[in-house]
Tab-separated table of C-alpha atoms in Angstrom:
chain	number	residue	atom	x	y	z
G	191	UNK	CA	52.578	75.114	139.023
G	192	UNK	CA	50.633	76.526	142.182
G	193	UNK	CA	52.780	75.438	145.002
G	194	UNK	CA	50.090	76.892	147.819
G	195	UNK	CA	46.896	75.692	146.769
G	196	UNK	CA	43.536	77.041	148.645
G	197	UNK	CA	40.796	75.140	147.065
G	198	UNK	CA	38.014	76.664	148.112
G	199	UNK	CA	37.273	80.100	146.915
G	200	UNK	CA	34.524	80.675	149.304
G	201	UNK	CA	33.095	79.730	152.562
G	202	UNK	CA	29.683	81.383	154.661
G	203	UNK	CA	29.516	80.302	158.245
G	204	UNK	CA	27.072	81.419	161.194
G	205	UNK	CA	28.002	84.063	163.484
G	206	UNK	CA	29.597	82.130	166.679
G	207	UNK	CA	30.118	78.997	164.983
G	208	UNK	CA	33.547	77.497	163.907
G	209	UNK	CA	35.298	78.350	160.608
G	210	UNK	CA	37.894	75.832	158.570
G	211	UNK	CA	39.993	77.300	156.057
G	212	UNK	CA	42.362	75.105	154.290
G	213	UNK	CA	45.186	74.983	152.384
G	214	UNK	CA	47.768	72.387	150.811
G	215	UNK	CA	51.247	72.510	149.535
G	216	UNK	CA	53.348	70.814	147.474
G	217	UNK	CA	56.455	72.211	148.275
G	218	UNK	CA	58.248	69.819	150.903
G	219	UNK	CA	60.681	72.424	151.588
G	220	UNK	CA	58.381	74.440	152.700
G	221	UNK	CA	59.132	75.030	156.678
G	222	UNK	CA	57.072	78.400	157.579
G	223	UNK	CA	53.267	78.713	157.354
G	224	UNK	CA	51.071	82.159	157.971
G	225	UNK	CA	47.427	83.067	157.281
G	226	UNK	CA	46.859	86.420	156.370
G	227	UNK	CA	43.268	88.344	156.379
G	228	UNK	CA	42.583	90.550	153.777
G	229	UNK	CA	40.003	93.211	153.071
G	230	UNK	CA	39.117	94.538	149.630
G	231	UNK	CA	41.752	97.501	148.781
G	232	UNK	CA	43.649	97.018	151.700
G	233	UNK	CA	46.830	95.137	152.475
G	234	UNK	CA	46.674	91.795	153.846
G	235	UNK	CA	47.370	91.822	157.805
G	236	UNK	CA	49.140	89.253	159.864
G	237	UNK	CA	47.153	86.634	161.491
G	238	UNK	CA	49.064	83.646	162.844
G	239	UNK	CA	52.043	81.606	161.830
G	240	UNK	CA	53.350	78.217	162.412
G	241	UNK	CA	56.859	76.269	161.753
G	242	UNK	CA	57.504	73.205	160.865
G	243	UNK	CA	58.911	71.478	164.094
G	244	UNK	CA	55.054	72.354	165.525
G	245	UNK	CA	52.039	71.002	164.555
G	246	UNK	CA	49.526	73.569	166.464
G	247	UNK	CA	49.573	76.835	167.206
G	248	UNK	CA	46.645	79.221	169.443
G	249	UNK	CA	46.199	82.667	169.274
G	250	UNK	CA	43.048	83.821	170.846
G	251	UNK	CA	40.037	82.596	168.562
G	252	UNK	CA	42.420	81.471	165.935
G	253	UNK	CA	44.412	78.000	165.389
G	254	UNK	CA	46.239	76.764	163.082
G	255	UNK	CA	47.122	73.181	162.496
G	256	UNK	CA	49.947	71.577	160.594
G	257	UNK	CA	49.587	68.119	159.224
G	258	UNK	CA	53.011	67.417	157.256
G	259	UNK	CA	52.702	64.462	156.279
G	260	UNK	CA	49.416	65.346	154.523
G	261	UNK	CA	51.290	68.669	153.161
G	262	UNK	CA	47.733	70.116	154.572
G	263	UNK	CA	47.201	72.874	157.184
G	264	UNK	CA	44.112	74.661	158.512
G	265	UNK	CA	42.883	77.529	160.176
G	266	UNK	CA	40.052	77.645	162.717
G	267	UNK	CA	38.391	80.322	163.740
G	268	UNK	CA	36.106	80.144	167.177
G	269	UNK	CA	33.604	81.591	167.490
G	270	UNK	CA	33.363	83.215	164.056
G	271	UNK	CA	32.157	86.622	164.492
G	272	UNK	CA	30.927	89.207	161.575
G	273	UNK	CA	34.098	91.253	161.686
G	274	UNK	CA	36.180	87.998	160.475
G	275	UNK	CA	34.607	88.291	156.480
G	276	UNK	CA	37.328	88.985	154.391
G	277	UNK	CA	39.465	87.292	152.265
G	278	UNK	CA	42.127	84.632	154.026
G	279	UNK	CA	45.181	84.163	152.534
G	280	UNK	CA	47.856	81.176	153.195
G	281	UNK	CA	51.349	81.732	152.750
G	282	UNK	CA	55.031	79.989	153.144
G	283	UNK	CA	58.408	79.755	152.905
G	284	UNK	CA	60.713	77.465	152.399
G	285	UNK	CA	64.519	77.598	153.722
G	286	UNK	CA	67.539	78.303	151.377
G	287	UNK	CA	70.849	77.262	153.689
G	288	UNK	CA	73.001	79.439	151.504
G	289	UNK	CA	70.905	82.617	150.658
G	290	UNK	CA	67.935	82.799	153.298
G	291	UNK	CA	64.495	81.493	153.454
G	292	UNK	CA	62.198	82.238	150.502
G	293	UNK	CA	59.654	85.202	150.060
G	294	UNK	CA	56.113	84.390	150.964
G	295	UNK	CA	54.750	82.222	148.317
G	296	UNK	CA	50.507	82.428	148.596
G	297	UNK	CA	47.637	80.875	147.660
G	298	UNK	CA	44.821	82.339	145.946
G	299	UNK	CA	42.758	83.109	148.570
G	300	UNK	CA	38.895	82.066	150.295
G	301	UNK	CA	36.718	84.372	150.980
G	302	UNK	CA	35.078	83.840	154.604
G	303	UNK	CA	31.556	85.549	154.745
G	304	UNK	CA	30.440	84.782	158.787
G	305	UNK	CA	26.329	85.778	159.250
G	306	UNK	CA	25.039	86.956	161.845
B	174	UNK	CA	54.079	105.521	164.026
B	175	UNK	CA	55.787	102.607	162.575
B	176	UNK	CA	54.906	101.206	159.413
B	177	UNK	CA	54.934	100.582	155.652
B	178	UNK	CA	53.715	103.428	153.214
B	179	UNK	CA	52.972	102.972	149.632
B	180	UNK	CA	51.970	105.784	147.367
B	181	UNK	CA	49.780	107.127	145.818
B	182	UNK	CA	46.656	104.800	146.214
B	183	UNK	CA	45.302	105.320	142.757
B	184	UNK	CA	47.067	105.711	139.935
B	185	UNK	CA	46.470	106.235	136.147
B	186	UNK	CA	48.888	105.710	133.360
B	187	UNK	CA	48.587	105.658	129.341
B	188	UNK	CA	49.482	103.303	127.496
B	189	UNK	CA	53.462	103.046	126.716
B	190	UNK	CA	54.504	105.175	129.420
B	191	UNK	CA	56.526	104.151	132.557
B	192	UNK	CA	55.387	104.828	136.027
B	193	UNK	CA	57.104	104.735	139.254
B	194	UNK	CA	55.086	104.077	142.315
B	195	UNK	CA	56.417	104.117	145.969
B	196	UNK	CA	57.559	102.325	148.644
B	197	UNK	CA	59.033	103.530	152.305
B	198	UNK	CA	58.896	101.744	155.214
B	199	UNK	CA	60.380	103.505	159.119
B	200	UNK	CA	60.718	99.732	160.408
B	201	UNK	CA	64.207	99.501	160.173
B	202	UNK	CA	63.382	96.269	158.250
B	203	UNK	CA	66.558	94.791	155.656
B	204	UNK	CA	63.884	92.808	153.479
B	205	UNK	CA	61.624	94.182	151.086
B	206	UNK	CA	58.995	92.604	148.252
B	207	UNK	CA	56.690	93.642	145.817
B	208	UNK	CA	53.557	91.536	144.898
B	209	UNK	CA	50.718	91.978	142.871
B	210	UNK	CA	47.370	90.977	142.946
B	211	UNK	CA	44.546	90.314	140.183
B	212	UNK	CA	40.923	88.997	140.743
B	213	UNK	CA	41.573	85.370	141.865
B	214	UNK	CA	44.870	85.241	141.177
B	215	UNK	CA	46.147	85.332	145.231
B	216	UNK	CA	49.502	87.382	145.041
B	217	UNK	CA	52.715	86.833	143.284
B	218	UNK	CA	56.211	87.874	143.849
B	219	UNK	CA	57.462	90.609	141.295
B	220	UNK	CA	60.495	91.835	142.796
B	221	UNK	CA	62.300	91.507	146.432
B	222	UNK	CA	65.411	92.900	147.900
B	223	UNK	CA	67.214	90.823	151.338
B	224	UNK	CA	69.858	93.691	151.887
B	225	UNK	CA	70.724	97.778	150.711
B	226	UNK	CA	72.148	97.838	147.020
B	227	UNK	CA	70.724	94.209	146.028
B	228	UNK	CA	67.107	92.571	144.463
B	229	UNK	CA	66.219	89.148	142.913
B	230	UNK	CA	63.692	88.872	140.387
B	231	UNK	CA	60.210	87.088	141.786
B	232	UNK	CA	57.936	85.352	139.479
B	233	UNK	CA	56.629	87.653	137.038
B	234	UNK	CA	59.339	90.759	137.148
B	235	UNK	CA	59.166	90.986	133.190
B	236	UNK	CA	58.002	94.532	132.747
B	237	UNK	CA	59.206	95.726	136.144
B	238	UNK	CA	62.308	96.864	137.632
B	239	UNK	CA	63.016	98.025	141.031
B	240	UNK	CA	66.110	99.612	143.035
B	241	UNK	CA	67.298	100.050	146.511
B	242	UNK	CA	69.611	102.454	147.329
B	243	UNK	CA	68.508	103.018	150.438
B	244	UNK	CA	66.890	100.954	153.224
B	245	UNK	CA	63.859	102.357	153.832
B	246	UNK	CA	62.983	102.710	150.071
B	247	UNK	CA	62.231	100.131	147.474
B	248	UNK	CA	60.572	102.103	144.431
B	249	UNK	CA	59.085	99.986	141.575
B	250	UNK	CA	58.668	101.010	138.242
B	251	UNK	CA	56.178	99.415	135.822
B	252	UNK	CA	57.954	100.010	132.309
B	253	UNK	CA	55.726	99.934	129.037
B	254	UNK	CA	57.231	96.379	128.734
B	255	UNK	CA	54.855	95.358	130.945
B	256	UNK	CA	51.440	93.943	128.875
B	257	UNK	CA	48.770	93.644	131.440
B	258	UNK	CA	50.060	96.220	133.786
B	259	UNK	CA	46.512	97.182	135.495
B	260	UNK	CA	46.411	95.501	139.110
B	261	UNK	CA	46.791	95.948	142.780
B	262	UNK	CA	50.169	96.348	143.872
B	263	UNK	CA	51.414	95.612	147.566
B	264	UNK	CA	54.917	96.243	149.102
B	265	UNK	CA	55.972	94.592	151.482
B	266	UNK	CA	58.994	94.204	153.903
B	267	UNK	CA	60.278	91.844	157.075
B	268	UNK	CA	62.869	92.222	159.925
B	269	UNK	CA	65.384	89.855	158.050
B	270	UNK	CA	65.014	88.271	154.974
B	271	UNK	CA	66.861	85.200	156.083
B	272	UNK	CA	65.095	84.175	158.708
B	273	UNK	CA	61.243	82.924	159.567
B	274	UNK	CA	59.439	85.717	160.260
B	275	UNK	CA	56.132	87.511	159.415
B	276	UNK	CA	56.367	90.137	156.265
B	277	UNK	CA	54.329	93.559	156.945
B	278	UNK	CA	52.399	94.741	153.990
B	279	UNK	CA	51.692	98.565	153.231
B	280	UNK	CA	48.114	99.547	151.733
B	281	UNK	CA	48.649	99.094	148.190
B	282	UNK	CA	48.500	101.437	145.025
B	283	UNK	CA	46.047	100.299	142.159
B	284	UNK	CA	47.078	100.885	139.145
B	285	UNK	CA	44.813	101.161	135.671
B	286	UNK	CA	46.246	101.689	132.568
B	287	UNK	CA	44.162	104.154	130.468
């Protein structure tokens, strides 16, 4: 059972204009959150990450917002800028008292296409 | 430069024979993971090692088996065990495995069985 879920497998936004990606989790253990960006044949990069205890975190044009309760969090880019299309994956982990927190577990993947 | 090196980038294999591919990372980093990717499938955990001389199977390590004898290196071999062995493979590692942190991911080798 997909424990990271990224429902949409696609999203096209105008160049400058904001861009949601979202992601759910069903995990409740789950206490670490990252978005990764992706382009084809490459390895994903590093974008932003956010625990738990927060429920926002800003880096430059990227956010990313934590809604526990909802198991939901998102990731908003502003302004969205050509550069930006590739493919954004979500990630977590969850923590293990006795033997460390968990590898990344991801979700499939959207693939942001921004037009200029 | 530091970073995380996987090689080669392509690589061919027939049918029923093992292959090793690479993995060596200069970031002094104790944790180290293998995932693989296929078309809309998002990545999944094969293999991953939190210390030197130690590894825990992921999600799908039937076919695969990995070692790490030494901390910069975690080698995986896909074994002829392995039925749908054709796929983009990533390595990846982080600072600690037992704490939050980002993991770093090397280039990736794509493998296709011939």
């Amino acid at each position: 059972d997909q424990q990271v879920k990224q429902n949409s497998p696609s999203l096209s936004v105008q160049e400058g204009r904001i861009s949601i990606l979202n992601c759910d989790y069903t995990n409740s253990m789950f206490d670490y959150f990252l978005w990764y960006k992706k382009y084809p044949a490459e390895g994903p990069t590093f974008l932003i990450s956010i625990s738990s205890i927060k429920d926002k975190n800003e880096d430059g044009r990227f956010t990313v917002f934590l809604n526990k309760s909802a198991k939901h969090l998102s990731l908003h880019i502003v302004p969205s800028q050509p550069g930006d299309s590739a493919v954004y994956f979500c990630a977590a982990s969850a923590k293990r008292y006795f033997s460390g927190n968990t590898p990344l577990v991801f979700g499939k993947g959207t693939r942001l296409s921004v037009i200029a | 430069d530091g970073g995380i090196t996987q090689s080669p980038k392509y690589l061919f294999r027939k049918e029923g024979q093992n292959v090793t591919l690479s993995c060596e990372q200069n970031l002094n980093h104790d944790a180290m993971y293998w995932y693989r990717q296929d078309p809309g499938q998002g990545l999944r955990l094969i293999y991953y090692s939190q210390i030197v001389n130690d590894f825990q199977k992921g999600d799908i390590a039937e076919g695969y088996s990995v070692s790490r004898e030494k901390k910069e290196s975690f080698p995986l071999t896909v074994t002829s065990a392995q039925k749908n062995p054709t796929a983009f493979y990533l390595c990846a590692s982080s600072i600690d495995g037992r704490v939050n942190t980002e993991a770093f991911f090397g280039q990736g080798t794509r493998l296709t069985v011939v």
